[in-house]
Amino acid sequence: MRRFKSQCQLALLLALAATLLACSGTPTYNATTFPYQIDQAALDAHPIKTVVIAHVNLGGPSRNYLDKEAPRIDGRIASYLKENGFKVLPQRQFEQYWNIAERAYGNPVDPTTGKVNRKTFALIMHQVRDEMSEAAELDAIIFTDLVEFEVAFSGGLKHVARWDGVTRTPTMQGPGDGVSTEFDWNMLAAVASLQVSIYNMELQPVFSSRGGLDATEAIDSRSSSGRYIRRRNILENESNIDEGIRLAFYPFIPTDDWPGNP
């Protein structure tokens, strides 16, 4: 009987270990994954192999402190695309043709309001597309906007915020190392995401999605009442950036750690 009992215990332990191993390879479901849009028929008809990353936003301009980080993040995006078999043309080619077209049609972004003049933007894009098509073989233009909005960190035992498929914990900034028991966890904190939009050479949208990056605000440890302040180092965690890039490009580029529904 004792031997049979030991065998049963061993079988249970092995089953539990197998279950834990299976679970460890499965990403935790996150209901905040962005509802991506993809034109699979257009991609099947004209596969995308060569791309260029635009140095401008498709939407309004990013905040100044995010815009400073854009070249670094675009560099990581270019590396991710190359790792997945895409040829990435130098961004300076797009920027060169954009500047020429902008001198002809004017700045599409109103510097006082930040609003984009869509007619001017379209005129510039058509000229840039034509110039780039003559200069090199190109299949698509990728826009990589850094967008910011606000979310709350949950007030449970684990204070986390979830947005655009990611889960992040708050960081502290200042000389202290603790959070007041009176801290209002319903208070909103600024966070950033990567918004990806891909246009083919007919300037038709074939893919768009968004992936969360990181919080751009931290808890101010110097405040007795509790508040959020802008982080000194914005988007410094490369692992978080890479996760956001993978989420923003799914399913245009498949990934095993997609936390949403297939």
Coordinates of C-alpha atoms in Angstrom, one line a residue, residues 51-60 62 73-74 77 81 91 94 98 108 116 118 121-122 124-126 128-129 140-147 193-200 203-210 248-249:
V51 CA 9.8 49.2 -45.8
V52 CA 10.8 52.6 -44.6
I53 CA 10.0 54.1 -41.2
A54 CA 8.6 57.6 -41.4
H55 CA 10.3 60.2 -39.1
V56 CA 6.9 62.0 -38.8
N57 CA 3.7 61.0 -37.0
L58 CA 0.6 60.0 -38.9
G59 CA -1.4 61.8 -36.2
G60 CA -0.5 64.9 -34.2
S62 CA 4.2 63.5 -29.8
I73 CA 12.7 53.5 -30.5
D74 CA 12.6 53.7 -34.3
I77 CA 11.7 48.9 -34.5
L81 CA 11.7 44.3 -38.7
Q91 CA 15.0 56.8 -42.7
F94 CA 12.2 59.5 -46.4
W98 CA 9.6 64.9 -47.0
P108 CA 1.1 70.1 -42.4
V116 CA -2.7 68.2 -38.8
R118 CA -4.9 66.4 -43.8
F121 CA -0.3 65.9 -45.4
A122 CA -1.8 63.9 -48.3
I124 CA 3.3 65.7 -49.2
M125 CA 2.8 61.9 -48.9
H126 CA 2.0 61.4 -52.5
V128 CA 7.3 61.4 -51.1
R129 CA 5.8 58.1 -52.3
A140 CA 5.2 50.1 -47.6
I141 CA 5.7 53.1 -45.4
I142 CA 5.4 52.6 -41.6
F143 CA 4.4 55.3 -39.2
T144 CA 5.4 54.8 -35.6
D145 CA 3.6 57.4 -33.3
L146 CA 4.4 57.6 -29.6
V147 CA 1.1 58.4 -28.0
S193 CA 2.1 53.4 -26.2
L194 CA 3.5 52.7 -29.7
Q195 CA 1.0 53.2 -32.4
V196 CA 1.9 51.5 -35.7
S197 CA 0.2 52.3 -39.1
I198 CA 1.4 50.7 -42.3
Y199 CA 0.5 52.0 -45.7
N200 CA 1.2 50.3 -49.1
L203 CA -1.2 54.8 -49.7
Q204 CA -3.9 52.5 -48.5
P205 CA -3.9 51.4 -44.9
V206 CA -3.1 47.7 -44.6
F207 CA -2.4 47.4 -40.9
S208 CA -2.7 49.4 -37.7
S209 CA -2.4 48.6 -34.0
R210 CA -0.9 49.7 -30.7
A248 CA 2.1 46.8 -31.8
F249 CA 3.1 44.7 -34.9

